[in-house]
Short mmCIF file of C-alpha atoms and ligand atoms in Angstrom, two decimals:
data_model
loop_
_atom_site.label_atom_id
_atom_site.label_comp_id
_atom_site.label_asym_id
_atom_site.label_seq_id
_atom_site.Cartn_x
_atom_site.Cartn_y
_atom_site.Cartn_z
CA MET O 193 24.17 -41.75 -13.44
CA PRO O 194 24.46 -37.75 -13.55
CA ASP O 195 25.33 -35.81 -16.81
CA LYS O 196 28.88 -34.45 -17.29
CA ALA O 197 28.80 -31.68 -14.62
CA GLN O 198 28.55 -27.74 -16.11
CA GLU O 199 30.97 -25.40 -14.91
CA PHE O 200 29.95 -21.81 -13.48
CA ASP O 201 31.66 -19.25 -11.36
CA VAL O 202 28.71 -18.95 -9.02
CA ILE O 203 26.05 -21.28 -8.14
CA VAL O 204 23.30 -19.65 -6.18
CA VAL O 205 20.59 -22.55 -4.64
CA GLY O 206 17.23 -20.87 -4.24
CA GLY O 207 15.53 -17.91 -6.11
CA GLY O 208 13.82 -16.05 -3.19
CA PRO O 209 14.79 -12.40 -2.37
CA GLY O 210 18.19 -13.27 -1.18
CA GLY O 211 19.15 -15.73 -4.10
CA SER O 212 17.51 -13.71 -6.95
CA THR O 213 19.56 -10.41 -5.32
CA CYS O 214 22.80 -12.20 -5.11
CA ALA O 215 22.23 -13.73 -8.65
CA SER O 216 21.78 -10.58 -10.20
CA PHE O 217 24.82 -8.57 -8.40
CA CYS O 218 27.00 -11.63 -8.96
CA SER O 219 25.98 -11.39 -12.75
CA LYS O 220 26.42 -7.76 -12.96
CA ALA O 221 30.22 -8.12 -11.47
CA GLY O 222 30.89 -10.29 -14.50
CA LEU O 223 30.59 -13.70 -12.83
CA LYS O 224 29.18 -16.82 -14.67
CA THR O 225 25.98 -17.29 -12.59
CA LEU O 226 23.63 -20.22 -12.16
CA LEU O 227 20.58 -19.81 -10.18
CA LEU O 228 18.62 -23.02 -9.05
CA GLU O 229 15.06 -22.86 -7.90
CA ALA O 230 13.02 -26.12 -6.77
CA SER O 231 9.86 -24.20 -7.58
CA LYS O 232 8.35 -22.68 -10.89
CA PHE O 233 7.86 -19.09 -10.79
CA PRO O 234 5.57 -17.52 -9.94
CA ARG O 235 5.11 -19.25 -6.77
CA ASP O 236 3.94 -18.86 -3.44
CA LYS O 237 5.80 -17.97 0.03
CA VAL O 238 4.22 -17.87 3.18
CA CYS O 239 5.04 -14.40 4.39
CA GLY O 240 3.25 -11.03 5.82
CA ASP O 241 4.20 -9.46 2.33
CA ALA O 242 5.23 -6.28 3.97
CA ILE O 243 8.31 -4.75 1.92
CA SER O 244 10.38 -2.27 3.90
CA GLY O 245 12.57 0.53 2.73
CA LYS O 246 15.51 -1.51 3.12
CA SER O 247 14.41 -3.74 0.13
CA ILE O 248 13.47 -0.71 -1.97
CA GLY O 249 16.91 0.62 -1.62
CA ILE O 250 18.38 -2.52 -3.15
CA LEU O 251 15.89 -2.42 -6.22
CA ARG O 252 17.13 1.15 -6.57
CA GLU O 253 20.66 -0.21 -6.87
CA LEU O 254 19.45 -2.94 -9.06
CA GLY O 255 18.00 -0.25 -11.50
CA ILE O 256 14.44 -1.57 -10.79
CA GLU O 257 12.88 0.37 -8.27
CA ALA O 258 10.55 2.26 -10.78
CA GLU O 259 9.52 -1.13 -11.87
CA MET O 260 8.28 -1.88 -8.51
CA GLN O 261 5.20 0.59 -9.24
CA ASN O 262 3.89 -1.59 -12.21
CA ILE O 263 3.53 -4.79 -10.06
CA LEU O 264 0.49 -5.38 -8.00
CA HIS O 265 0.85 -4.07 -4.24
CA GLY O 266 -0.93 -2.32 -1.57
CA ARG O 267 0.47 1.17 -0.43
CA VAL O 268 1.27 1.52 3.13
CA ASN O 269 0.85 5.03 4.47
CA GLY O 270 1.58 4.31 8.41
CA VAL O 271 1.08 1.67 11.15
CA LEU O 272 -1.70 1.13 13.59
CA LEU O 273 -1.19 -0.27 16.63
CA SER O 274 -2.90 -1.70 19.41
CA SER O 275 -2.10 -2.56 23.15
CA PRO O 276 -3.16 -5.48 24.97
CA LYS O 277 -5.69 -3.01 26.99
CA GLY O 278 -7.28 -2.12 23.63
CA THR O 279 -5.81 1.60 22.91
CA LEU O 280 -5.03 2.30 19.31
CA LEU O 281 -2.24 4.23 18.11
CA GLU O 282 -2.01 5.35 14.32
CA VAL O 283 1.31 6.53 13.22
CA PRO O 284 1.94 7.95 9.92
CA ILE O 285 5.00 7.50 7.72
CA PRO O 286 6.57 10.95 7.25
CA GLN O 287 5.13 12.30 3.66
CA THR O 288 8.94 12.74 2.40
CA PHE O 289 11.98 11.35 3.45
CA LYS O 290 15.23 12.67 1.95
CA ASP O 291 13.28 14.55 -0.71
CA ARG O 292 11.61 11.60 -1.82
CA GLU O 293 8.18 10.50 -1.62
CA SER O 294 7.94 8.14 0.98
CA TYR O 295 5.64 5.06 1.61
CA GLY O 296 5.59 1.55 2.19
CA TYR O 297 4.51 -1.50 -0.08
CA CYS O 298 2.72 -4.84 0.60
CA SER O 299 3.18 -7.41 -2.36
CA ARG O 300 2.13 -11.05 -2.23
CA ARG O 301 5.32 -12.77 -2.73
CA MET O 302 3.64 -14.78 -5.59
CA VAL O 303 4.04 -11.28 -7.29
CA TYR O 304 7.07 -9.56 -5.84
CA ASP O 305 9.34 -12.68 -5.99
CA ASN O 306 8.44 -13.26 -9.36
CA PHE O 307 9.51 -9.70 -10.27
CA LEU O 308 12.91 -10.26 -8.63
CA PHE O 309 13.53 -13.65 -10.19
CA GLN O 310 12.52 -12.60 -13.64
CA HIS O 311 14.94 -9.60 -13.30
CA ALA O 312 17.73 -12.24 -12.32
CA LYS O 313 16.69 -14.30 -15.43
CA LYS O 314 17.60 -11.64 -17.70
CA LEU O 315 21.24 -11.69 -16.30
CA ALA O 316 22.03 -15.18 -15.00
CA VAL O 317 21.48 -18.72 -16.41
CA THR O 318 18.46 -19.94 -14.25
CA MET O 319 16.91 -23.40 -13.67
CA GLU O 320 13.36 -23.75 -12.20
CA GLU O 321 12.02 -27.08 -10.79
CA PHE O 322 15.58 -28.12 -9.86
CA ARG O 323 15.92 -29.28 -6.49
CA VAL O 324 19.32 -29.57 -5.09
CA THR O 325 19.99 -32.49 -2.70
CA ASP O 326 23.48 -32.62 -2.12
CA LEU O 327 26.84 -30.61 -2.28
CA VAL O 328 29.80 -31.78 -4.24
CA ARG O 329 33.06 -31.61 -2.47
CA GLU O 330 36.78 -31.87 -3.33
CA GLY O 331 38.56 -32.61 0.34
CA SER O 332 36.86 -30.10 2.44
CA GLN O 333 36.00 -27.68 -0.33
CA VAL O 334 32.69 -27.35 -1.66
CA VAL O 335 32.86 -27.18 -5.17
CA GLY O 336 29.29 -27.95 -6.60
CA VAL O 337 25.84 -29.19 -6.02
CA LYS O 338 23.97 -32.18 -7.30
CA GLY O 339 20.31 -32.49 -7.49
CA LEU O 340 17.29 -33.65 -9.30
CA ASP O 341 15.67 -32.10 -12.45
CA LEU O 342 12.23 -32.40 -11.49
CA LYS O 343 10.76 -32.36 -15.01
CA THR O 344 12.80 -35.13 -16.50
CA ARG O 345 13.40 -37.10 -13.16
CA GLN O 346 17.22 -36.93 -14.12
CA GLU O 347 19.92 -36.22 -11.66
CA LYS O 348 22.28 -33.71 -12.46
CA GLU O 349 25.43 -32.14 -11.38
CA PHE O 350 26.77 -28.42 -11.54
CA ARG O 351 30.32 -27.25 -10.59
CA ALA O 352 31.65 -23.57 -9.36
CA LYS O 353 34.07 -22.05 -7.37
CA MET O 354 31.56 -20.52 -5.25
CA VAL O 355 28.00 -21.95 -3.92
CA VAL O 356 25.70 -19.63 -2.44
CA GLY O 357 23.03 -21.34 0.02
CA ALA O 358 19.88 -19.11 -0.45
CA ASP O 359 17.60 -22.01 0.06
CA GLY O 360 15.15 -20.54 2.88
CA ALA O 361 14.61 -21.83 6.56
CA ASN O 362 15.08 -25.51 5.70
CA SER O 363 18.46 -24.88 3.58
CA VAL O 364 19.69 -28.04 2.28
CA VAL O 365 23.21 -26.02 1.93
CA ALA O 366 23.25 -25.07 5.58
CA MET O 367 22.37 -28.82 6.64
CA LYS O 368 24.75 -30.33 4.55
CA THR O 369 27.60 -28.25 5.79
CA GLY O 370 26.48 -28.55 9.39
CA LEU O 371 25.35 -25.06 10.13
CA HIS O 372 21.53 -25.80 10.03
CA GLU O 373 20.14 -25.13 13.47
CA VAL O 374 16.65 -24.39 14.91
CA ASP O 375 16.74 -22.58 18.06
CA PRO O 376 13.06 -22.25 19.65
CA ASN O 377 14.50 -19.11 21.35
CA HIS O 378 15.67 -17.50 18.19
CA SER O 379 12.86 -18.28 15.90
CA CYS O 380 9.17 -17.67 15.65
CA ILE O 381 6.15 -19.73 13.92
CA ALA O 382 3.68 -17.59 12.23
CA LEU O 383 0.39 -18.40 10.27
CA ARG O 384 -0.67 -16.40 7.18
CA ALA O 385 -4.29 -16.20 5.81
CA TYR O 386 -5.56 -14.03 2.87
CA TYR O 387 -8.83 -12.11 3.34
CA GLU O 388 -10.95 -10.01 1.03
CA GLY O 389 -13.72 -7.50 2.43
CA ILE O 390 -12.07 -6.56 5.85
CA THR O 391 -13.85 -3.23 6.64
CA GLY O 392 -12.10 -0.31 8.11
CA MET O 393 -8.87 -0.78 6.16
CA LYS O 394 -6.60 2.36 5.66
CA ASN O 395 -3.53 1.71 3.97
CA LEU O 396 -1.85 0.96 7.07
CA ILE O 397 0.24 -2.01 8.46
CA GLU O 398 -1.76 -3.04 11.51
CA ILE O 399 0.01 -4.67 14.23
CA HIS O 400 -2.23 -5.58 17.46
CA PHE O 401 -0.80 -6.84 20.61
CA LEU O 402 -4.19 -8.61 21.67
CA GLU O 403 -4.89 -10.66 25.05
CA GLU O 404 -5.85 -13.35 22.69
CA VAL O 405 -2.32 -13.74 20.97
CA LEU O 406 0.16 -12.84 23.47
CA PRO O 407 3.10 -13.03 23.85
CA GLY O 408 2.67 -12.96 20.01
CA TYR O 409 0.85 -10.48 18.06
CA PHE O 410 -1.89 -10.34 15.28
CA TRP O 411 -1.44 -8.52 11.78
CA ILE O 412 -3.35 -7.07 9.06
CA PHE O 413 -1.32 -5.84 6.08
CA PRO O 414 -3.21 -3.92 3.07
CA LEU O 415 -2.76 -5.66 -0.43
CA GLU O 416 -3.94 -4.69 -3.64
CA ASN O 417 -7.96 -4.34 -4.53
CA GLY O 418 -9.31 -4.72 -1.20
CA LEU O 419 -7.23 -8.07 -0.44
CA ALA O 420 -5.37 -8.18 2.97
CA ASN O 421 -2.54 -10.48 4.69
CA VAL O 422 -3.88 -11.39 8.14
CA GLY O 423 -1.62 -13.37 10.49
CA VAL O 424 -0.37 -14.14 13.70
CA GLY O 425 3.23 -15.06 15.22
CA MET O 426 4.71 -16.41 18.26
CA ILE O 427 8.46 -17.17 19.43
CA THR O 428 8.71 -20.83 19.25
CA HIS O 429 9.55 -21.13 22.73
CA ASP O 430 6.68 -18.82 24.03
CA LEU O 431 4.17 -21.10 21.53
CA ARG O 432 5.48 -24.42 23.18
CA LYS O 433 5.15 -22.97 26.91
CA SER O 434 1.76 -21.38 26.39
CA ASN O 435 0.24 -24.74 25.05
CA LYS O 436 -1.71 -22.04 22.68
CA LYS O 437 -2.62 -23.31 19.15
CA LEU O 438 -1.90 -20.70 16.47
CA GLU O 439 -4.78 -21.34 14.48
CA GLU O 440 -6.91 -21.20 17.50
CA ALA O 441 -5.44 -17.71 18.54
CA LEU O 442 -5.99 -16.47 15.06
CA ASN O 443 -9.47 -17.28 14.95
CA ASN O 444 -9.89 -15.94 18.63
CA ALA O 445 -8.29 -12.70 17.18
CA ILE O 446 -10.58 -12.25 14.42
CA GLN O 447 -13.55 -12.65 16.87
CA SER O 448 -12.18 -10.43 19.30
CA LYS O 449 -14.08 -7.31 20.54
CA LEU O 450 -11.81 -4.95 18.43
CA PHE O 451 -12.08 -7.17 15.14
CA ARG O 452 -15.47 -9.07 14.87
CA GLU O 453 -17.24 -6.28 13.35
CA ARG O 454 -14.38 -5.70 10.73
CA PHE O 455 -14.42 -9.41 9.68
CA LYS O 456 -18.32 -9.76 9.62
CA ASP O 457 -18.52 -9.87 5.87
CA ALA O 458 -14.85 -10.87 5.20
CA LYS O 459 -13.92 -14.13 3.09
CA LEU O 460 -11.17 -16.19 3.54
CA ILE O 461 -9.70 -16.64 -0.02
CA ALA O 462 -6.88 -19.31 0.40
CA PRO O 463 -5.84 -21.84 2.73
CA ILE O 464 -4.26 -20.84 5.79
CA ARG O 465 -0.33 -21.70 5.72
CA GLY O 466 2.39 -21.72 8.39
CA TRP O 467 5.92 -21.65 8.37
CA THR O 468 9.03 -20.87 10.51
CA LEU O 469 11.11 -17.73 10.99
CA PRO O 470 14.78 -18.34 11.60
CA PHE O 471 15.80 -15.06 13.78
CA GLY O 472 19.03 -13.17 13.71
CA SER O 473 18.87 -12.32 17.30
CA LYS O 474 21.41 -15.20 17.28
CA HIS O 475 24.56 -15.06 15.14
CA ARG O 476 25.05 -18.03 13.06
CA LYS O 477 28.07 -18.78 11.31
CA CYS O 478 27.50 -18.38 7.39
CA TYR O 479 30.50 -19.44 5.32
CA GLY O 480 32.88 -22.03 4.70
CA ASN O 481 35.29 -23.67 2.28
CA GLY O 482 33.63 -22.46 -1.27
CA PHE O 483 30.26 -21.55 0.18
CA VAL O 484 28.28 -18.77 1.88
CA LEU O 485 24.64 -18.89 3.31
CA LEU O 486 22.18 -15.85 3.05
CA GLY O 487 18.69 -14.89 3.95
CA ASP O 488 16.73 -17.37 5.91
CA ALA O 489 19.36 -20.06 5.32
CA ALA O 490 21.60 -17.78 7.43
CA SER O 491 19.12 -17.15 10.17
CA LEU O 492 18.64 -13.25 9.50
CA ILE O 493 15.17 -11.98 10.11
CA ASP O 494 14.51 -9.10 12.32
CA PRO O 495 13.32 -10.58 15.65
CA PHE O 496 11.12 -7.74 16.49
CA SER O 497 9.37 -7.05 13.30
CA GLY O 498 9.77 -10.50 11.56
CA GLU O 499 11.01 -8.65 8.49
CA GLY O 500 13.47 -10.82 6.61
CA ILE O 501 12.97 -9.88 2.87
CA GLY O 502 15.35 -6.71 3.75
CA ASN O 503 18.02 -8.61 5.20
CA ALA O 504 17.86 -11.56 2.61
CA MET O 505 18.64 -9.13 -0.13
CA THR O 506 21.04 -7.04 1.85
CA SER O 507 22.93 -10.57 2.33
CA GLY O 508 22.61 -11.35 -1.21
CA ARG O 509 24.28 -8.06 -2.28
CA THR O 510 27.05 -8.49 0.53
CA ALA O 511 27.47 -12.14 -0.51
CA ALA O 512 28.06 -10.73 -4.35
CA ARG O 513 30.57 -8.34 -3.46
CA ILE O 514 32.69 -10.64 -1.30
CA ILE O 515 32.57 -13.36 -3.90
CA LYS O 516 33.86 -10.84 -6.53
CA GLN O 517 36.82 -10.16 -4.28
CA ALA O 518 37.58 -14.05 -3.72
CA PHE O 519 37.63 -14.28 -7.45
CA GLU O 520 40.05 -11.09 -7.69
CA ALA O 521 42.02 -12.76 -4.68
CA GLY O 522 41.69 -16.49 -6.25
CA ASP O 523 40.97 -17.22 -2.68
CA PHE O 524 37.66 -19.22 -2.13
CA SER O 525 38.91 -20.62 1.64
CA GLU O 526 36.88 -20.29 4.65
CA ALA O 527 39.53 -17.91 6.12
CA PHE O 528 39.03 -15.57 2.99
CA LEU O 529 34.97 -15.97 3.25
CA LYS O 530 34.86 -14.82 6.90
CA LYS O 531 35.23 -11.57 5.34
CA TYR O 532 31.48 -11.95 4.35
CA ASP O 533 30.30 -12.60 7.74
CA ALA O 534 32.15 -9.80 9.14
CA THR O 535 30.96 -7.31 6.70
CA LEU O 536 27.38 -8.44 6.74
CA TRP O 537 27.18 -8.36 10.46
CA GLN O 538 28.85 -5.17 10.67
CA GLU O 539 25.71 -3.87 8.61
CA ILE O 540 23.00 -5.64 10.00
CA GLY O 541 24.15 -6.80 13.45
CA PRO O 542 23.53 -3.58 15.52
CA GLU O 543 19.91 -3.27 14.19
CA LEU O 544 19.37 -7.09 15.08
CA GLN O 545 20.37 -6.48 18.69
CA THR O 546 18.38 -3.25 19.06
CA SER O 547 15.36 -5.45 17.82
CA LEU O 548 16.19 -7.96 19.97
CA MET O 549 15.62 -5.21 22.81
CA LEU O 550 12.63 -4.27 21.37
CA GLN O 551 11.07 -7.66 21.15
CA LYS O 552 11.55 -7.97 24.85
CA VAL O 553 9.58 -5.05 25.31
CA GLY O 554 6.94 -6.33 23.11
CA ARG O 555 6.74 -9.48 25.12
CA ASN O 556 5.88 -7.12 28.38
CA THR O 557 2.27 -6.49 28.45
CA MET O 558 2.63 -3.75 31.16
CA LEU O 559 5.11 -2.06 28.90
CA LEU O 560 3.13 -2.28 25.94
CA ASN O 561 0.13 -0.76 27.76
CA MET O 562 2.29 2.07 29.03
CA ILE O 563 3.91 2.80 25.76
CA ILE O 564 1.10 2.79 23.41
CA SER O 565 -1.23 4.85 25.49
CA LYS O 566 1.65 7.14 26.28
CA ALA O 567 2.33 7.65 22.53
CA ALA O 568 -1.45 8.06 21.98
CA LYS O 569 -1.36 11.20 23.68
CA ASN O 570 2.54 11.98 23.10
CA LYS O 571 3.35 13.56 19.89
CA HIS O 572 7.16 13.46 20.68
CA LEU O 573 6.88 9.76 20.97
CA ARG O 574 4.55 9.50 17.99
CA ASP O 575 7.17 11.35 15.65
CA LEU O 576 9.86 9.12 16.91
CA ILE O 577 8.11 6.10 16.00
CA SER O 578 7.30 7.59 12.76
CA GLY O 579 10.81 8.66 12.09
CA MET O 580 11.68 4.96 12.75
CA LEU O 581 9.57 3.52 10.10
CA VAL O 582 11.54 5.38 7.57
CA ASN O 583 14.69 4.69 9.38
CA GLU O 584 15.46 8.44 10.29
CA VAL O 585 15.44 7.54 13.84
CA PRO O 586 17.46 4.99 14.95
CA LYS O 587 15.53 2.30 16.53
CA LYS O 588 18.15 2.35 19.29
CA THR O 589 16.42 5.06 20.82
CA LEU O 590 13.41 3.46 21.37
CA ALA O 591 15.18 0.32 22.90
CA ASP O 592 17.06 2.50 25.39
CA PRO O 593 15.88 1.81 28.90
CA LEU O 594 16.62 5.35 29.73
CA PHE O 595 14.47 6.64 27.18
CA LEU O 596 11.61 4.23 27.94
CA LEU O 597 12.15 5.27 31.54
CA LYS O 598 11.61 9.02 30.69
CA VAL O 599 8.62 8.22 28.51
CA LEU O 600 7.03 5.85 31.32
CA VAL O 601 7.45 9.04 33.95
CA SER O 602 6.71 12.00 31.80
C1 LIG G 996 4.52 -15.79 8.05
C2 LIG G 996 5.52 -15.14 7.88
C3 LIG G 996 5.46 -13.68 7.69
C4 LIG G 996 6.41 -13.19 7.23
N1 LIG G 996 6.35 -11.55 6.96
C5 LIG G 996 7.61 -11.05 6.77
C6 LIG G 996 6.82 -9.60 6.29
O1 LIG G 996 6.03 -9.00 6.19
N2 LIG G 996 8.18 -8.96 5.68
C7 LIG G 996 9.42 -9.43 5.62
O2 LIG G 996 10.29 -8.90 5.22
N3 LIG G 996 9.59 -10.80 5.90
C8 LIG G 996 8.53 -11.57 6.39
N4 LIG G 996 8.69 -12.97 6.71
C9 LIG G 996 10.12 -13.20 6.35
C10 LIG G 996 10.50 -13.72 4.93
O3 LIG G 996 9.24 -14.62 4.46
C11 LIG G 996 11.71 -14.40 4.75
O4 LIG G 996 12.67 -13.84 5.69
C12 LIG G 996 12.39 -14.15 3.30
O5 LIG G 996 11.45 -15.30 2.48
C13 LIG G 996 13.77 -14.80 3.34
O6 LIG G 996 14.18 -15.01 1.74
P1 LIG G 996 15.24 -15.81 1.26
O7 LIG G 996 15.44 -15.68 -0.11
O8 LIG G 996 16.13 -16.08 2.29
O9 LIG G 996 14.26 -17.54 1.45
P2 LIG G 996 12.94 -17.73 0.89
O10 LIG G 996 12.11 -16.68 0.37
O11 LIG G 996 12.38 -18.68 1.62
O12 LIG G 996 13.37 -18.49 -0.61
C14 LIG G 996 14.01 -19.55 -0.48
C15 LIG G 996 13.83 -20.37 -1.95
O13 LIG G 996 14.70 -21.39 -2.04
C16 LIG G 996 14.03 -22.54 -2.70
N5 LIG G 996 14.66 -23.90 -2.65
C17 LIG G 996 14.47 -24.41 -1.06
N6 LIG G 996 15.11 -25.48 -1.05
C18 LIG G 996 15.69 -25.67 -2.18
C19 LIG G 996 16.39 -26.66 -3.02
N7 LIG G 996 16.85 -27.70 -2.34
N8 LIG G 996 16.63 -26.79 -3.96
C20 LIG G 996 16.60 -25.53 -4.97
N9 LIG G 996 15.84 -24.43 -4.43
C21 LIG G 996 15.39 -24.42 -3.20
C22 LIG G 996 12.66 -22.16 -2.39
O14 LIG G 996 11.71 -22.76 -3.26
C23 LIG G 996 12.53 -20.74 -2.39
O15 LIG G 996 12.05 -20.15 -3.42
C24 LIG G 996 7.66 -13.75 7.21
C25 LIG G 996 8.02 -15.13 7.41
C26 LIG G 996 6.86 -15.64 7.55
C27 LIG G 996 6.90 -17.10 7.81
#
């Protein structure tokens, strides 16, 4: 029999970037918050480890931006792209943005997620090694969760007015509320490997549209002390259709003309691991009576860049705001929580739609060849891509068919 249920205002399931952010903001808003996590931190998460400006903005709001400097990370000063026919294009991030020094970060999730979780731990009640297995309901209202304490093997139940599903791509909360879906056209499968000793690393995020991995891409992201995150990803539907094996594609990329010399003395230092990326190119419902979903549980990953940490943290912050309003209104109904979906999609929806258009460009070999070789010669186009890296220039410009046409005929 489970113990007598403990009561909270909010239960957050999952202590990744979305859940830790949401638990921190809920606690700051004065709500008694419980954060439940199946693993024990520090824990690994399969990822490219690139942390965008969007995430840094939220760290700033949480008051921990400066502390980010103290955790292990690689500094990113720009992007290196290559086209299927092998043209290389280096685009720097502008040195300053809005009077701040601007550069990007790559930080292993073992490090970055632990940083976020430990911050949440200072504010909320946290429990690691607790796997949520089901929801507690009263009629149609979600009023808590049950699960297994993995240390004691004891079943436990916790109750709250609000349950937040931040438990990733295979979210139990999404499954138990009937909102989980894997759409092969709106998801990607990717592999990640950690290497040391790759030569020619220049603090650049490298994205290579190689023949060997098309219609996907091959990446090399710089980490601390000469380490690199290397991977390959492809839209699930494309992968099935192409009959490609991702691990084979990854090896072919490493052995390709452009890379074999750079990987000559490189050493794989951990097993290659794969995971699914649920894309936000399809708007999935993310709320109901007494609960909301965020991050990968709500399918919010950028369908062009594969970036999901920023949107997970954004949705965590937005959810906390709306949950606070639900407490003020004393209303935890689906009708009230629809506001979360509306507010979130107003904020991230247009960018996700633009990224879907860019994704289509990225799957067109001819367009990729033309744009990358034009940009290699055209400063205006390079400046545009550079501005986009700090959100100064809306991505929309680059996805605009008229703009693309002008570039191609210029
Ligand atoms: C190969 C790959 C490369 C990627 N590259 C990038 C990148 O470079 N940059 C970027 O921004 N994004 C990247 N992403 C996407 C990014 O990893 C996710 O979008 C991000 O982790 C989502 O955060 P989250 O908090 O929603 O979920 P997660 O980070 O998945 O966290 C969910 C947490 O919930 C816990 N949990 C799960 N089930 C339960 C349960 N039943 N009970 C309790 N706890 C549970 C898990 O242990 C986990 O800690 C990549 C993804 C992949 C697969």
